[in-house]
CSV table of C-alpha atoms in Angstrom, one decimal:
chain,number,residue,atom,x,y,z
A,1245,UNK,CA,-7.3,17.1,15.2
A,1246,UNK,CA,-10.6,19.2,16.0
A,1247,UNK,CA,-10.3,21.4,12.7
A,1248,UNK,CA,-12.7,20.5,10.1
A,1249,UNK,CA,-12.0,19.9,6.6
A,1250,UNK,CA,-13.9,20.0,3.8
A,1251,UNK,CA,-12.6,17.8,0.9
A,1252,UNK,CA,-13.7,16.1,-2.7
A,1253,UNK,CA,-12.1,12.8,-4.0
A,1254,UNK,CA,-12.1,12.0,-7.5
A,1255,UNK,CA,-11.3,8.9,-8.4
A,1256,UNK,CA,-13.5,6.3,-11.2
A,1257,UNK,CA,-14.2,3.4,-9.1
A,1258,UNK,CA,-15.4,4.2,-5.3
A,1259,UNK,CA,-14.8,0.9,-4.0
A,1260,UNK,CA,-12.1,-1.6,-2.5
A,1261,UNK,CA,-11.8,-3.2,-5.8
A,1262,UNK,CA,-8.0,-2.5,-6.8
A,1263,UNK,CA,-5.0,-0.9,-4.4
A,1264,UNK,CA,-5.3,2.5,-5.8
A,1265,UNK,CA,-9.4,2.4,-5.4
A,1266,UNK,CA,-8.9,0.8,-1.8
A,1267,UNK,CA,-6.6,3.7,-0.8
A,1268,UNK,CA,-9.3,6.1,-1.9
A,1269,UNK,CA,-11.8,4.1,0.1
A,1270,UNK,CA,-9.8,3.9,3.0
A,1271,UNK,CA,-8.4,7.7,3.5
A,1272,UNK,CA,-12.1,8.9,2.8
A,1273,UNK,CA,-13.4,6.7,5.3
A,1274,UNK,CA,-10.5,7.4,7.9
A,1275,UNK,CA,-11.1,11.4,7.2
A,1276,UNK,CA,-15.3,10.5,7.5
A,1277,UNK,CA,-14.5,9.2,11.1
A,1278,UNK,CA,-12.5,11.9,12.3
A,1279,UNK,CA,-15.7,14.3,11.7
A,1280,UNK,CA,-13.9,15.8,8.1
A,1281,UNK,CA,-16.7,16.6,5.4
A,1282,UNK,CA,-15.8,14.2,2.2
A,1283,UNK,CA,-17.2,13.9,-1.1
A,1284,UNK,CA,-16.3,11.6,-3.4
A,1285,UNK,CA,-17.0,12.3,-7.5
A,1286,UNK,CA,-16.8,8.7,-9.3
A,1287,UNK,CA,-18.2,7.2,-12.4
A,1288,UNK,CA,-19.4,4.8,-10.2
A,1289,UNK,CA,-19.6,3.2,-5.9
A,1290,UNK,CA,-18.9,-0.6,-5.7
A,1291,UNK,CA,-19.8,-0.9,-2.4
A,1292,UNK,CA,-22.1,0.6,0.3
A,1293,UNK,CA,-19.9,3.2,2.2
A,1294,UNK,CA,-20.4,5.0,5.4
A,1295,UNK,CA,-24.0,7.2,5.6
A,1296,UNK,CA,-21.2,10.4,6.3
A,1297,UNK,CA,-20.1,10.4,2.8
A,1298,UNK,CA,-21.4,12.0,0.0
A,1299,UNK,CA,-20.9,10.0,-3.0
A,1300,UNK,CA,-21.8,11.9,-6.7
A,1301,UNK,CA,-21.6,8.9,-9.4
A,1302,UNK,CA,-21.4,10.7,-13.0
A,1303,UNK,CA,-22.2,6.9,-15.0
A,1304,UNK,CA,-20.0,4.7,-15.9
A,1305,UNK,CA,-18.2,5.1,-19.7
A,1306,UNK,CA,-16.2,2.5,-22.0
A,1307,UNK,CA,-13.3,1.1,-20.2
A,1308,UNK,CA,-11.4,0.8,-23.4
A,1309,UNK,CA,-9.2,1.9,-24.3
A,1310,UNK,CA,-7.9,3.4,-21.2
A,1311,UNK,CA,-6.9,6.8,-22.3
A,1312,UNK,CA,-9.8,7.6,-23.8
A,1313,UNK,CA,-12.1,6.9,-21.0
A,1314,UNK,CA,-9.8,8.9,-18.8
A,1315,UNK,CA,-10.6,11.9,-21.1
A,1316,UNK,CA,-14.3,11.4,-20.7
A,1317,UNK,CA,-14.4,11.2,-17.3
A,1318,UNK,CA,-12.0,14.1,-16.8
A,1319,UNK,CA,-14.4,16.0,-18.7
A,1320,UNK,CA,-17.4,14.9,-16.7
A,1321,UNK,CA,-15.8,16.1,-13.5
A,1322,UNK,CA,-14.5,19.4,-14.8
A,1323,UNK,CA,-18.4,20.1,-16.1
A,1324,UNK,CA,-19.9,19.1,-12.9
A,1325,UNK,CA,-17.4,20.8,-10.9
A,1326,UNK,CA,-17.7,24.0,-12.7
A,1327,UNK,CA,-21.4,23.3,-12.3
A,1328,UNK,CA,-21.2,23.4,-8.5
A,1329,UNK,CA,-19.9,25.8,-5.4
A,1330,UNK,CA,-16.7,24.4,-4.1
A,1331,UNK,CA,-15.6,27.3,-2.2
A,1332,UNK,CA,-14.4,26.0,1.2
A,1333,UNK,CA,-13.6,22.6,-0.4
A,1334,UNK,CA,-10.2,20.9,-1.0
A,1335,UNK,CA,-10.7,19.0,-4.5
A,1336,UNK,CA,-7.8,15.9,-4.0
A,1337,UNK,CA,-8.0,13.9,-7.2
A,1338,UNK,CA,-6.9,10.3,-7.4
A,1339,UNK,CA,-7.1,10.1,-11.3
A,1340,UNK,CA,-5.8,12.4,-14.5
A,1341,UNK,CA,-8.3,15.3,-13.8
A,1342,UNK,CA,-7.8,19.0,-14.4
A,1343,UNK,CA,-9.5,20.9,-11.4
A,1344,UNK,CA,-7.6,19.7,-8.3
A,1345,UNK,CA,-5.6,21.1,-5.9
A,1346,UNK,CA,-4.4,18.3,-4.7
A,1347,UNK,CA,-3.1,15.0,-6.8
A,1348,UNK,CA,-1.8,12.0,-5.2
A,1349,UNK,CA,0.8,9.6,-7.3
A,1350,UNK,CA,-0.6,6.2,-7.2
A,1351,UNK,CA,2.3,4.9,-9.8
A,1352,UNK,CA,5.3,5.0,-12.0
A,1353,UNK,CA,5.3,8.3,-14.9
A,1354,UNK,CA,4.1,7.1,-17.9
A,1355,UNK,CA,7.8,8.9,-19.1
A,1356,UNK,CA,9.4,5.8,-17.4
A,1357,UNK,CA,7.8,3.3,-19.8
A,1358,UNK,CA,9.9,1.3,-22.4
A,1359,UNK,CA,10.6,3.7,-25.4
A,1360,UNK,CA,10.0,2.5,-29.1
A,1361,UNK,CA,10.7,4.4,-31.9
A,1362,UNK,CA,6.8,4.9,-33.1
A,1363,UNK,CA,6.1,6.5,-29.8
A,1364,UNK,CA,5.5,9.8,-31.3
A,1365,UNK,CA,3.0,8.4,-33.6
A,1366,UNK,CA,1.2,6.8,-30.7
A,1367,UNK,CA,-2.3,8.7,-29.8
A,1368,UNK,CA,-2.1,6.6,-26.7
A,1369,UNK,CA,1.2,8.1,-25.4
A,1370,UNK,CA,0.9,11.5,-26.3
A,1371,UNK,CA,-2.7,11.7,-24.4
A,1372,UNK,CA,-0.9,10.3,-21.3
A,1373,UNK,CA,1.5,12.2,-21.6
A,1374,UNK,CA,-0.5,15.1,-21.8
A,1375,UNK,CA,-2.7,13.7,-19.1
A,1376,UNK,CA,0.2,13.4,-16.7
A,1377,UNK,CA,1.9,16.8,-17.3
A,1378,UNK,CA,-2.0,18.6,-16.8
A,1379,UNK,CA,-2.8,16.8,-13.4
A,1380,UNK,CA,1.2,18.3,-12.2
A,1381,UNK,CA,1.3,21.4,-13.6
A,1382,UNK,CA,-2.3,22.7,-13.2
A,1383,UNK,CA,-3.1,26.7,-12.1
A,1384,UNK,CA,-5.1,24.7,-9.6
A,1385,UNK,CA,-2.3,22.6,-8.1
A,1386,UNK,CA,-0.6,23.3,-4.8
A,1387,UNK,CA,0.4,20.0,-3.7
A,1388,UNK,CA,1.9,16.4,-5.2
A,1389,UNK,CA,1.4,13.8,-2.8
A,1390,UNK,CA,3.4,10.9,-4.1
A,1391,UNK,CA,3.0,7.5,-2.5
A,1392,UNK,CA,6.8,6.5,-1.7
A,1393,UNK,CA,9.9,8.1,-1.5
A,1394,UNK,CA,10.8,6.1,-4.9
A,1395,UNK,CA,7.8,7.9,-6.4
A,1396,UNK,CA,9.1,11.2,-5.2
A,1397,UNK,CA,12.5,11.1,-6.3
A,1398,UNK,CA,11.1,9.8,-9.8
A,1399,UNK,CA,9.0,13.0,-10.1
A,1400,UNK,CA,11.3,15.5,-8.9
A,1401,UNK,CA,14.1,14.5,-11.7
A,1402,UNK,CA,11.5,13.8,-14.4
A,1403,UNK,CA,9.6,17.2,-13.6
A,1404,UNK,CA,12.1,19.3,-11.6
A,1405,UNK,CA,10.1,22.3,-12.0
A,1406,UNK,CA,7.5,20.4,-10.3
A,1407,UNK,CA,9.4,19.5,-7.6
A,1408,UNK,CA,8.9,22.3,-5.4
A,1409,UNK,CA,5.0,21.2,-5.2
A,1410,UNK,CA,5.9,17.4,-3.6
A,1411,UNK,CA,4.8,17.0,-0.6
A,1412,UNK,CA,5.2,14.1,2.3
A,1413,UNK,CA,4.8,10.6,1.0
A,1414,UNK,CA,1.6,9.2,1.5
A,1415,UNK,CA,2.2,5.7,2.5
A,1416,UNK,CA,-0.7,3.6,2.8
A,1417,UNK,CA,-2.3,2.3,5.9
A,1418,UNK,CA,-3.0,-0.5,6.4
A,1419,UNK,CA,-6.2,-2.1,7.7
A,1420,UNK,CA,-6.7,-3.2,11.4
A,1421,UNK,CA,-7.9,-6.9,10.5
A,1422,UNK,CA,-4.8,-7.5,9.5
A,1423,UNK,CA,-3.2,-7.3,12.9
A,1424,UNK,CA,-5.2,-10.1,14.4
A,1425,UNK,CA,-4.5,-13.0,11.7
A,1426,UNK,CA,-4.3,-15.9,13.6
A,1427,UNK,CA,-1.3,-17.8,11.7
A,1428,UNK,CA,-1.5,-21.7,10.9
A,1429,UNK,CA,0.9,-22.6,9.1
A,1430,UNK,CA,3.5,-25.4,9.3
A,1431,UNK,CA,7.0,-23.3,9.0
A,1432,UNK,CA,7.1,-24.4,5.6
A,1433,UNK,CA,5.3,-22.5,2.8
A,1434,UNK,CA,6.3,-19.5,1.2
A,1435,UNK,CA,3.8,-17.2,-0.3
A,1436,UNK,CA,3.4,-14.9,-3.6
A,1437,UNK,CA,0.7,-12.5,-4.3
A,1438,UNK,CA,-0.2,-10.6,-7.3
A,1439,UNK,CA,-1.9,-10.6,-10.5
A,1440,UNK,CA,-0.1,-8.2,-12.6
A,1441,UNK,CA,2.7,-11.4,-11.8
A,1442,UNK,CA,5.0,-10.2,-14.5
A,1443,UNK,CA,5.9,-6.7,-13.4
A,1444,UNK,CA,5.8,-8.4,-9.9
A,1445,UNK,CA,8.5,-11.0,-10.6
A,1446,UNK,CA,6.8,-14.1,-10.0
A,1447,UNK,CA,9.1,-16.0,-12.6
A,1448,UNK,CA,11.9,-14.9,-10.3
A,1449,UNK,CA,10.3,-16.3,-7.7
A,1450,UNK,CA,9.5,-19.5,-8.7
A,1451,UNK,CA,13.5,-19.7,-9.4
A,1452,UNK,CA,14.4,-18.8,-5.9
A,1453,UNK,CA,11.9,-21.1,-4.4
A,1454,UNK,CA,12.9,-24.0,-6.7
A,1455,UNK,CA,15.9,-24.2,-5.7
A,1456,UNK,CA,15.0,-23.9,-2.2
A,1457,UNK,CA,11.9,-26.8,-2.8
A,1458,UNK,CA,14.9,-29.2,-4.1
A,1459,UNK,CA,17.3,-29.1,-1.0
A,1460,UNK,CA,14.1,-29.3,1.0
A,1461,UNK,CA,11.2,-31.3,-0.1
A,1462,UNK,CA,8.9,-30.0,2.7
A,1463,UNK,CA,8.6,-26.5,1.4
A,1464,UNK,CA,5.4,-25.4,-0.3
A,1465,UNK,CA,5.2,-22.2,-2.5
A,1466,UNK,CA,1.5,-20.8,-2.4
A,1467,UNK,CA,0.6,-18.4,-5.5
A,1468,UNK,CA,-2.5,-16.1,-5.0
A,1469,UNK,CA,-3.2,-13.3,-7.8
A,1470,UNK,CA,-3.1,-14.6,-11.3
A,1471,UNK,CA,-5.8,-17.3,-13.0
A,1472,UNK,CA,-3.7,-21.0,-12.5
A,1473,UNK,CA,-4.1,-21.6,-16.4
A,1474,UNK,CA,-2.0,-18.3,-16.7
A,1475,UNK,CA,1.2,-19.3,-14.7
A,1476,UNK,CA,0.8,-22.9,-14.7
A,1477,UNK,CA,4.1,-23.4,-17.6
A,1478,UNK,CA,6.2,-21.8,-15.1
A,1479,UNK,CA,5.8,-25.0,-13.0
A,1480,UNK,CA,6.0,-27.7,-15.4
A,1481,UNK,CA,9.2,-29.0,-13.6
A,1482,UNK,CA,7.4,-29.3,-10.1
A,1483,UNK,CA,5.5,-31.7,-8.1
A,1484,UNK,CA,2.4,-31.2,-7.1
A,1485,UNK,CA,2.7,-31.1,-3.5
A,1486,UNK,CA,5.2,-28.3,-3.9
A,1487,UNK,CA,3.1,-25.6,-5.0
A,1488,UNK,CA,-0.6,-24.6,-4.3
A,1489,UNK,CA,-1.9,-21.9,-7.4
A,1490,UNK,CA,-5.3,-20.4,-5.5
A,1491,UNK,CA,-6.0,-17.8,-8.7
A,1492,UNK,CA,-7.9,-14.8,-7.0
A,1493,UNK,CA,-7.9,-15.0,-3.5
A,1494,UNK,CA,-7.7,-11.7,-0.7
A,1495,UNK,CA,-4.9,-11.6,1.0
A,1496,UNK,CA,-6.1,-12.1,4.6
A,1497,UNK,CA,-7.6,-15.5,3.8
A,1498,UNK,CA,-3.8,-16.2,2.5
A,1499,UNK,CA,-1.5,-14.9,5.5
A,1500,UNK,CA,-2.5,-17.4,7.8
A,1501,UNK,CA,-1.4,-20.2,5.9
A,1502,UNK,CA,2.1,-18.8,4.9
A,1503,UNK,CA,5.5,-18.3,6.8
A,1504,UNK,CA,7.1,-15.5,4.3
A,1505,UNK,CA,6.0,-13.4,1.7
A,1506,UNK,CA,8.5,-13.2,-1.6
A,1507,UNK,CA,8.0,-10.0,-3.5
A,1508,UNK,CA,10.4,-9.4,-6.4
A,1509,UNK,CA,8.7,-6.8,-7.9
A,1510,UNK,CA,10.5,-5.4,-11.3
A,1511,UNK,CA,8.3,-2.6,-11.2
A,1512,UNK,CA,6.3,-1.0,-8.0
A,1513,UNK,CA,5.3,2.3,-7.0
A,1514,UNK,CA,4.2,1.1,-3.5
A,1515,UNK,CA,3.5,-2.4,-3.0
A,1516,UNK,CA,0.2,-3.1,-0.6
A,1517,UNK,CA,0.9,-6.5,-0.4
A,1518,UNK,CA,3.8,-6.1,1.9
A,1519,UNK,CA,2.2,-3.6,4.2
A,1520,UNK,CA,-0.3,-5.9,4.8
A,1521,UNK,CA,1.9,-9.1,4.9
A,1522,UNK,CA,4.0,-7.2,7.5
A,1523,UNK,CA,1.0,-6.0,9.5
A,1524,UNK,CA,0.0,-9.5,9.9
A,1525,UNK,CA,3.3,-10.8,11.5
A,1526,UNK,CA,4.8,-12.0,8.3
A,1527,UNK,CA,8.6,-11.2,7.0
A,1528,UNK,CA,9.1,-10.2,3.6
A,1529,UNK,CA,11.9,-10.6,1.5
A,1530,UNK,CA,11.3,-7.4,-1.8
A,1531,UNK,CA,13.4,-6.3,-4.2
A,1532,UNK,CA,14.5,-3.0,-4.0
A,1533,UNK,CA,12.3,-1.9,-6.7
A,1534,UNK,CA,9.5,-1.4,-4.1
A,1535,UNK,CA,8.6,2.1,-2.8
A,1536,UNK,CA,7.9,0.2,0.5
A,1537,UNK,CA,11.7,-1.0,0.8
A,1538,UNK,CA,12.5,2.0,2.4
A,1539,UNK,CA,10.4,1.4,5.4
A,1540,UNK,CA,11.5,-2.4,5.5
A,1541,UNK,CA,14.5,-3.1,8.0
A,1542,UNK,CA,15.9,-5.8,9.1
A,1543,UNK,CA,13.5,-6.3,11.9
A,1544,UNK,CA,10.6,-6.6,9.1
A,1545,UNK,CA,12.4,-8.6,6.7
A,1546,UNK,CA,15.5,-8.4,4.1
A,1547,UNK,CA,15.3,-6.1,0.6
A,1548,UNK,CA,17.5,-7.5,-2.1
A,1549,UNK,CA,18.8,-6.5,-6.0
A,1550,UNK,CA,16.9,-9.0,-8.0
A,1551,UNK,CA,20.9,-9.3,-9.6
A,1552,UNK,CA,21.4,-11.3,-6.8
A,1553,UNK,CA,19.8,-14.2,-6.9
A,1554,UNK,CA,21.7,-16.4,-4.4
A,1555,UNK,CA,21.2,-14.1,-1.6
A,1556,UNK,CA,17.4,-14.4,-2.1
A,1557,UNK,CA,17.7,-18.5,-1.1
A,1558,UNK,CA,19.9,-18.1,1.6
A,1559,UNK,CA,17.6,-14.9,3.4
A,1560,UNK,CA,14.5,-16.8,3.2
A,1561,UNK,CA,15.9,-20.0,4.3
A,1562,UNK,CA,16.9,-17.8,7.5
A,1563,UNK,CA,14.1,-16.0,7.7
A,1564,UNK,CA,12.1,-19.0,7.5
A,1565,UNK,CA,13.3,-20.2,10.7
A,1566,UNK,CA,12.0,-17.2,12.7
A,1567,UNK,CA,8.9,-15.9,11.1
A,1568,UNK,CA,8.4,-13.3,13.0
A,1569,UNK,CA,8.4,-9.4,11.8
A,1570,UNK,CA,7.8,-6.0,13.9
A,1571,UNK,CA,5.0,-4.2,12.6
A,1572,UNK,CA,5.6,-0.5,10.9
A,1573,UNK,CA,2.3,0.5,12.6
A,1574,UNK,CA,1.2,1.9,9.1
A,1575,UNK,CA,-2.4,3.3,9.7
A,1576,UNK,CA,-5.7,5.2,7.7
A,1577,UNK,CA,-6.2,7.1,10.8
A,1578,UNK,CA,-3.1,8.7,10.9
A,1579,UNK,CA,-3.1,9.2,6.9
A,1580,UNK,CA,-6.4,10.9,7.7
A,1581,UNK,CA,-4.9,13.3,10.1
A,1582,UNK,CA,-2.0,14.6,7.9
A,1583,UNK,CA,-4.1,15.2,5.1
A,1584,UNK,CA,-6.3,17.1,7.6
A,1585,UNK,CA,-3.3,19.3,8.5
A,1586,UNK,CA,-2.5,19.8,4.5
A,1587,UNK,CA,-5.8,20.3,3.5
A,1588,UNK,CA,-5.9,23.3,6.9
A,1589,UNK,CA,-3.3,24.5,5.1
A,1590,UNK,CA,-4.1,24.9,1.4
A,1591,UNK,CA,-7.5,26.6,3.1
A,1592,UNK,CA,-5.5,29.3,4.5
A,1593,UNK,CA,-3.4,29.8,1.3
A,1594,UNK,CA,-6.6,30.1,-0.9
């Protein structure tokens, strides 16, 4: 597209340091290369970004707890926004703000959480809640960009009289590096990555792979993500040579060493991981709890109920004996571009 755009990002964090921060860093970037005027309004840049971009950094506040610092910083924008001409912009907020007219849905609706019967009592909850309900529902708001078809569907029956404002999903791209891993691995090893490792079902999988590790000695499980002294108990019944715990590590110094990535995920809005595993030539065997399951075919892999754990063995053990997977040619640049053609289009509407 040769129509410029002229759009603010809010989000806390400028910066690849988390997925949701890296997606902000990545579509601002792609939009900044297609010629597209961005500004981004954060507490705070982690990282030197391109000379195009206009970063405003309010100052960082509290991190804790959560909600509170949410409120802080929503206030900040709201003051410096009202403080400042916008006309001709697009404000896109990443985070729980109140002056956007566009919101992207980085993750599940704090109404899906585990219900307890102090809830109501709960200052936490009822300022997410509010939170959550203010970034969908505000004058401001002409468009919900969720990041998965999961995502979408969860809105639209939780906020049905929202539903009319969703608009395309908003898949992540994924980076070019990724494409030209050189793989070294053996055929043998079986990867994991993730430090929330709970809501990502690494338990799970260390039960598939076990059973996999004791009709096959040869096979290593490699776990990237959480601190080793934090999942260690889970292998207390292992030996050594079957399982490699790297703590922290970035995912393309991991792909080359693995065959398959395992993603059970309980819980995930998205799931990065297996974008980028699949960009890099790597099946993927996901639960169907991923928003990314949709896109995954057989051609990139298997997606299983986690209620069937069996079937998890017996895929990997035949997926492990072709790893090979056809890309899903997710990229920023084309990201860029529809949010070029949405943002055109909230111009003309204003």
């Amino acid at each position: 597209m040769n129509t410029q755009t002229s759009s603010i990002h809010i989000v806390r964090r400028y910066g690849p340091v988390g997925g949701m921060e890296r997606y902000v860093w990545e579509l601002t970037h792609a939009l900044a290369k297609q010629g597209q005027n961005v500004k981004i309004i954060c507490e705070r840049a982690y990282d030197t970004c391109d000379d195009k971009i206009d970063v405003i950094e309010l100052g960082e506040v509290n991190p804790k707890p959560r909600w509170l610092a949410m409120i802080k910083f929503s206030k900040r924008v709201s003051k410096h926004l009202k403080a400042t001409d916008t006309d001709g912009w697009v404000i896109h907020s990443h985070e729980r703000c109140a002056e956007h007219h566009v919101t992207t849905f980085h993750g599940p609706s704090i109404l899906t959480r585990k219900k307890r019967a102090l809830d109501f009592l709960s200052p936490r909850i009822a300022t997410w809640e509010y939170l959550e309900k203010r970034e969908l529902f505000g004058n401001n708001v002409r468009t919900i960009l969720p990041n998965s078809l999961l995502v979408s569907d969860q809105l639209a029956k939780l906020y049905p009289t929202a539903a009319h404002k969703l608009g395309f999903p908003a898949y992540p791209g994924v980076s070019e590096q990724f494409s030209t891993i050189t793989r070294r691995s053996q055929g043998n090893s079986i990867g994991f990555i993730g430090k929330e490792w709970q809501r990502k079902g690494l338990d799970f999988a260390v039960s598939v792979v076990k059973k996999l590790v004791d009709k096959d000695p040869s096979i290593v499980f490699i776990v990237a993500g959480p601190e080793p002294k934090e999942i260690q108990h889970l292998f207390t019944d292992w030996h050594s040579q079957n399982y490699q715990l790297m703590g922290w590590q970035r995912s393309e110094d991991l792909f080359p060493t693995i065959d398959l990535l395992i993603h059970p995920a309980r819980v995930e809005p998205f799931g990065m991981v297996v974008a980028e595993a699949n960009a890099a030539g790597l099946p993927v065997v996901i639960s169907d709890h991923c928003g990314i399951a949709e896109l995954i075919h057989q051609q990139q892999g298997a997606v299983l109920p986690l209620k069937q754990q069996e079937r998890w063995g017996k895929t990997i053990t035949t997926l492990m004996a072709t790893p090979t997977a056809e890309p899903l040619g997710l990229t920023w640049s084309h990201l860029g571009e529809k949010h070029q053609q949405l943002y055109l289009q909230i111009e003309q509407e204003k």
